CSV table of C-alpha atoms in Angstrom, one decimal:
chain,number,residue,atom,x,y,z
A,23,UNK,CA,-95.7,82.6,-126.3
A,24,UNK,CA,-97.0,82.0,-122.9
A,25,UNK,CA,-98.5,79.5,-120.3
A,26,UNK,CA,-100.0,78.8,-116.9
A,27,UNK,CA,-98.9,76.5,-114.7
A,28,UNK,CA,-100.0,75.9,-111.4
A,29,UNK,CA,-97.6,73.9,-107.8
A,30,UNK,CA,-99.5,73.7,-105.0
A,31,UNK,CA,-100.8,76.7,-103.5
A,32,UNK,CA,-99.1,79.5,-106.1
A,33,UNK,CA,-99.8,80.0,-109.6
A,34,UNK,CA,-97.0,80.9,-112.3
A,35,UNK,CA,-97.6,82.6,-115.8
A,36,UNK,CA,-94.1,81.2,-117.6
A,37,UNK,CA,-93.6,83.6,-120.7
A,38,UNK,CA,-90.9,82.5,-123.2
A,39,UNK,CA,-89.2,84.6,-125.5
A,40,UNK,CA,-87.2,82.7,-127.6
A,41,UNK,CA,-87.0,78.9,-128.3
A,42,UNK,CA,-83.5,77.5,-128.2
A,43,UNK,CA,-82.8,74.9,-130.9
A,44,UNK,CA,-81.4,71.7,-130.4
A,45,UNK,CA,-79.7,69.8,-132.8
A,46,UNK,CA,-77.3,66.5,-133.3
A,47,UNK,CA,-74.0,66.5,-134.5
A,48,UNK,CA,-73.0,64.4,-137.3
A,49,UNK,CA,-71.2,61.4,-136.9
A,50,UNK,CA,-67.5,62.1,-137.6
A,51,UNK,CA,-67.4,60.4,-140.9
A,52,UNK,CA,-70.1,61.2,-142.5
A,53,UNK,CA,-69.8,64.2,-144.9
A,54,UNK,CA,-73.2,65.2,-145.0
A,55,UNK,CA,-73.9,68.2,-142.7
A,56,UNK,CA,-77.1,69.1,-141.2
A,57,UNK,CA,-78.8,72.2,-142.4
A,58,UNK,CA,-79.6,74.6,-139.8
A,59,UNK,CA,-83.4,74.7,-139.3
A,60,UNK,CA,-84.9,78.5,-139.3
A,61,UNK,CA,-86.1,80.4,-136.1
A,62,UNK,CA,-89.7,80.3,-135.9
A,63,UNK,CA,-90.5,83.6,-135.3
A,64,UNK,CA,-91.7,84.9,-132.0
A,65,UNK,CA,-94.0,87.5,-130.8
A,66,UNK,CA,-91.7,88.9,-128.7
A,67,UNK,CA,-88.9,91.1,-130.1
A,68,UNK,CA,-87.0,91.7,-126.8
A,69,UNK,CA,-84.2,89.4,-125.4
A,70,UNK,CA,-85.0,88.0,-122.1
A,71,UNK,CA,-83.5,88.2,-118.9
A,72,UNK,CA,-81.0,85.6,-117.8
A,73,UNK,CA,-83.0,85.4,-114.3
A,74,UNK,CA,-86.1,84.6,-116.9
A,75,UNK,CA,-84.3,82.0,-119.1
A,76,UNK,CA,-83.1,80.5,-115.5
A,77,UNK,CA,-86.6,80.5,-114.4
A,78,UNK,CA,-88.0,78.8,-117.1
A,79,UNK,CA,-85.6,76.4,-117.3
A,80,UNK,CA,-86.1,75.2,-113.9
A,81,UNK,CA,-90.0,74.8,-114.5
A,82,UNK,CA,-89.0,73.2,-118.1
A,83,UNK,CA,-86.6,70.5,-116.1
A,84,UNK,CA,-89.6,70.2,-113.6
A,85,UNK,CA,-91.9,69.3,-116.2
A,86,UNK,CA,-89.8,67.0,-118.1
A,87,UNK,CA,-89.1,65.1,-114.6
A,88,UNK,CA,-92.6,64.8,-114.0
A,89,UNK,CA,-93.5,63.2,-117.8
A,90,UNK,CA,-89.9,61.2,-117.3
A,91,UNK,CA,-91.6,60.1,-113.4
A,92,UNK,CA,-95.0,59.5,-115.0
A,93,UNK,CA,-94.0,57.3,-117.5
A,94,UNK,CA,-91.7,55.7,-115.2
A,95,UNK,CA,-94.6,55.3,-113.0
A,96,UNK,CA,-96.5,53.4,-115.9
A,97,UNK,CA,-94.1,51.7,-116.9
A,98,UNK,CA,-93.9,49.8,-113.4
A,99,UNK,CA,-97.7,49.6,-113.0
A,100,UNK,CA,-97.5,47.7,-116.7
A,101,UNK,CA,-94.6,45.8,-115.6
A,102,UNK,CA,-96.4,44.9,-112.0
A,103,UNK,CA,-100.0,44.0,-113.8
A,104,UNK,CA,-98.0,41.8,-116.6
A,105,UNK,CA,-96.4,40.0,-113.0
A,106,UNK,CA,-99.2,39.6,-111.5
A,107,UNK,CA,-100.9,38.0,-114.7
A,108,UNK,CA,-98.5,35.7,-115.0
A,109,UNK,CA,-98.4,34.8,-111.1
A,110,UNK,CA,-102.2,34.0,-111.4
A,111,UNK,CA,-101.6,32.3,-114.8
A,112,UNK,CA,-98.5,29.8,-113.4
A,113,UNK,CA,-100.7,29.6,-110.1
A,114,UNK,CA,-103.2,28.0,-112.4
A,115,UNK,CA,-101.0,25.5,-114.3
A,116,UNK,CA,-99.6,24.2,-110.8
A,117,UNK,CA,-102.8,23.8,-109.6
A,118,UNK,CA,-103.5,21.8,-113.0
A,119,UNK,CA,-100.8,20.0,-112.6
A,120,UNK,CA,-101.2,19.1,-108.8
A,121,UNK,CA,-104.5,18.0,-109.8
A,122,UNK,CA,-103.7,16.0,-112.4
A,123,UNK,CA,-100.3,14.5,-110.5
A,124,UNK,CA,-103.4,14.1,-107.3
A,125,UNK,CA,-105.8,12.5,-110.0
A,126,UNK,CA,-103.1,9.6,-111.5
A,127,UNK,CA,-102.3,9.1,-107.6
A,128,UNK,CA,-105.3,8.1,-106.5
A,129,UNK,CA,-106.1,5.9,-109.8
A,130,UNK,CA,-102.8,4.1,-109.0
A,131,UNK,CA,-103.5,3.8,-105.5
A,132,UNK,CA,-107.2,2.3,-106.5
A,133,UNK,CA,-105.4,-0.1,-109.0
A,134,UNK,CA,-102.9,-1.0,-106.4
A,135,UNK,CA,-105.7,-1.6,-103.7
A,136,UNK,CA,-107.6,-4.0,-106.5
A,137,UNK,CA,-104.6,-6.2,-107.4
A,138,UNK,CA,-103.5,-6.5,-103.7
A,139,UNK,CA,-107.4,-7.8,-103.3
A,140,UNK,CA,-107.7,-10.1,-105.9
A,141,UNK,CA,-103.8,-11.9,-104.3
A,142,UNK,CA,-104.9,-12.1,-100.8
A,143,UNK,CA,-108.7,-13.6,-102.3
A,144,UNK,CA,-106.8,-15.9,-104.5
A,145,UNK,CA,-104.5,-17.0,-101.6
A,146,UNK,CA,-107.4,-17.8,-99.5
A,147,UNK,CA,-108.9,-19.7,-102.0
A,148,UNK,CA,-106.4,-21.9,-102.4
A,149,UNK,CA,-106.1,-22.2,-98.7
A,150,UNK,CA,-109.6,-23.1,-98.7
A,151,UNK,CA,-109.2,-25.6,-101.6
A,152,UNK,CA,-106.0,-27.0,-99.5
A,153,UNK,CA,-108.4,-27.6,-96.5
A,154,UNK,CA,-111.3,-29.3,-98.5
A,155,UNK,CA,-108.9,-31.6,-100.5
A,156,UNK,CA,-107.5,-32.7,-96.9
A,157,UNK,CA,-111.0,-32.9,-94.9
A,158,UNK,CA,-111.5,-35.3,-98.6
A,159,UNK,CA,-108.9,-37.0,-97.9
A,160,UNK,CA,-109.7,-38.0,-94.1
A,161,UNK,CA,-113.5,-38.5,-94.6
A,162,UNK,CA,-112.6,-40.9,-97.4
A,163,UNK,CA,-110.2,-42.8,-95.3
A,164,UNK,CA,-112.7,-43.0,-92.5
A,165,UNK,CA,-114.9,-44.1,-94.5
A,166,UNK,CA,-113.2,-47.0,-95.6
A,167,UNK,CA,-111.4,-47.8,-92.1
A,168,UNK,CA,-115.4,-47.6,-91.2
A,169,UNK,CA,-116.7,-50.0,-93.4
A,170,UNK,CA,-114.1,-52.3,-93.0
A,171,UNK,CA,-114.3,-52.5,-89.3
A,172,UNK,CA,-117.9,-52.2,-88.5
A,173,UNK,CA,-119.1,-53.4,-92.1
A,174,UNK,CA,-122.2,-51.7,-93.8
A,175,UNK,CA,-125.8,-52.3,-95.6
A,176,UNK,CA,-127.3,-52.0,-98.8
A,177,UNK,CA,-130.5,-51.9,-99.7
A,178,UNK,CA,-133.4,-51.1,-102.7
A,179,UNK,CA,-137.0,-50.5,-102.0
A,180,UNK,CA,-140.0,-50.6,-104.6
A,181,UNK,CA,-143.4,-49.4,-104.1
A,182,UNK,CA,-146.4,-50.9,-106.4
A,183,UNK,CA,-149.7,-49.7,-105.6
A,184,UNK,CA,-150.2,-49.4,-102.0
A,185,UNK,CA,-147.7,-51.9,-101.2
A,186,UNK,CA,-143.8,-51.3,-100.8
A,187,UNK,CA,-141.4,-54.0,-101.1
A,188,UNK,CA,-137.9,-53.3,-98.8
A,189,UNK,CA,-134.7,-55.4,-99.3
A,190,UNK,CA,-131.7,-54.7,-97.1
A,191,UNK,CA,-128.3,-56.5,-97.3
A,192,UNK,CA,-126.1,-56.2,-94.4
A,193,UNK,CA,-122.0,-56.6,-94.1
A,194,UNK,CA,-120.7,-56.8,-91.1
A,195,UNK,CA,-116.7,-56.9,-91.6
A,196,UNK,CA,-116.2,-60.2,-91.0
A,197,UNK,CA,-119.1,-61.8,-90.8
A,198,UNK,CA,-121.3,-63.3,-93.2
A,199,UNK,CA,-123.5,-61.1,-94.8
A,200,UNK,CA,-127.3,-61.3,-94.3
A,201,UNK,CA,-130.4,-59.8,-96.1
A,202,UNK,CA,-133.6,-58.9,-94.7
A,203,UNK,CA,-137.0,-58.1,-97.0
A,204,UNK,CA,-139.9,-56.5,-95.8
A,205,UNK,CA,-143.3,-56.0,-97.2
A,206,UNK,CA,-145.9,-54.1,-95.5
A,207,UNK,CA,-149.4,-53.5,-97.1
């Protein structure tokens, strides 16, 4: 049985002469005993050489450290991609949830905004209210210290036809009152 294999620069033809069995031991305890499993038989008659059987050992133990690095190596790259997924996918859900936390903020703040508006109109109504009722309240007693000391008229009017009829009645606080009536044509 033989092989190339190629390092670098060199080139190596690794020829193996006879393929060494390994086997487990059973379990102290158990009774059943593993059956020896038969030689394949090789091309090659001739013992090797220790020097060969070191040889190709050492390019054996090379080989298996490079499958053992390379699936080591994918391993990681797996283990990195699955990270990296899962960075962008709880990136993403924070980002949601900022959003979202941003989102009910605002609307609160809005909401807020409105009720603090509709107070502040509803205290200056009533302020306003407050200052008609009073302005009310001194026009009407004006009024009335007006007409008491300075007096005041009445009057009615009627037109028929082209002719109009005027009657005034005048009060002046304590005196008398007197009434006037006009006609013009």
């Amino acid at each position: 049985m033989g092989s190339h294999c190629s390092r670098g620069d060199g080139c190596c033809e690794i020829t193996i002469d006879e393929i060494y069995m390994i086997r487990e031991l059973p379990v102290s305890g158990t009774t059943k005993e593993l059956k020896p499993k038969k030689k394949p038989i090789l091309p090659f008659s001739s013992k090797p050489s220790s020097n060969k059987v070191l040889k190709a050992r050492k390019i054996q133990a090379w080989w298996r450290g490079t499958l053992v690095r390379r699936t080591l190596l994918t391993a990681a790259l797996n283990a990195w991609i699955i990270q990296c997924w899962w960075r962008q996918t709880l990136a993403r859900m924070l980002e949601k949830r900022r959003l979202t936390v941003l989102r009910r903020m605002a609307r609160e703040t809005r909401a807020c905004a409105t009720i603090q508006s509709w107070v502040r109109m509803l205290q200056v109504r009533q302020w306003y209210l407050r200052l008609r009722y009073a302005a009310h309240i001194i026009q009407v007693s004006w009024r009335w210290y007006n007409c008491h000391s300075r007096g005041y008229f009445e009057g009615t009017y009627e037109v028929t036809g082209d002719k109009l009829s005027l009657r005034l009645d005048i009060f002046l606080g304590s005196q008398e009152m007197k009434s006037y009536e006009f006609l013009q044509n």
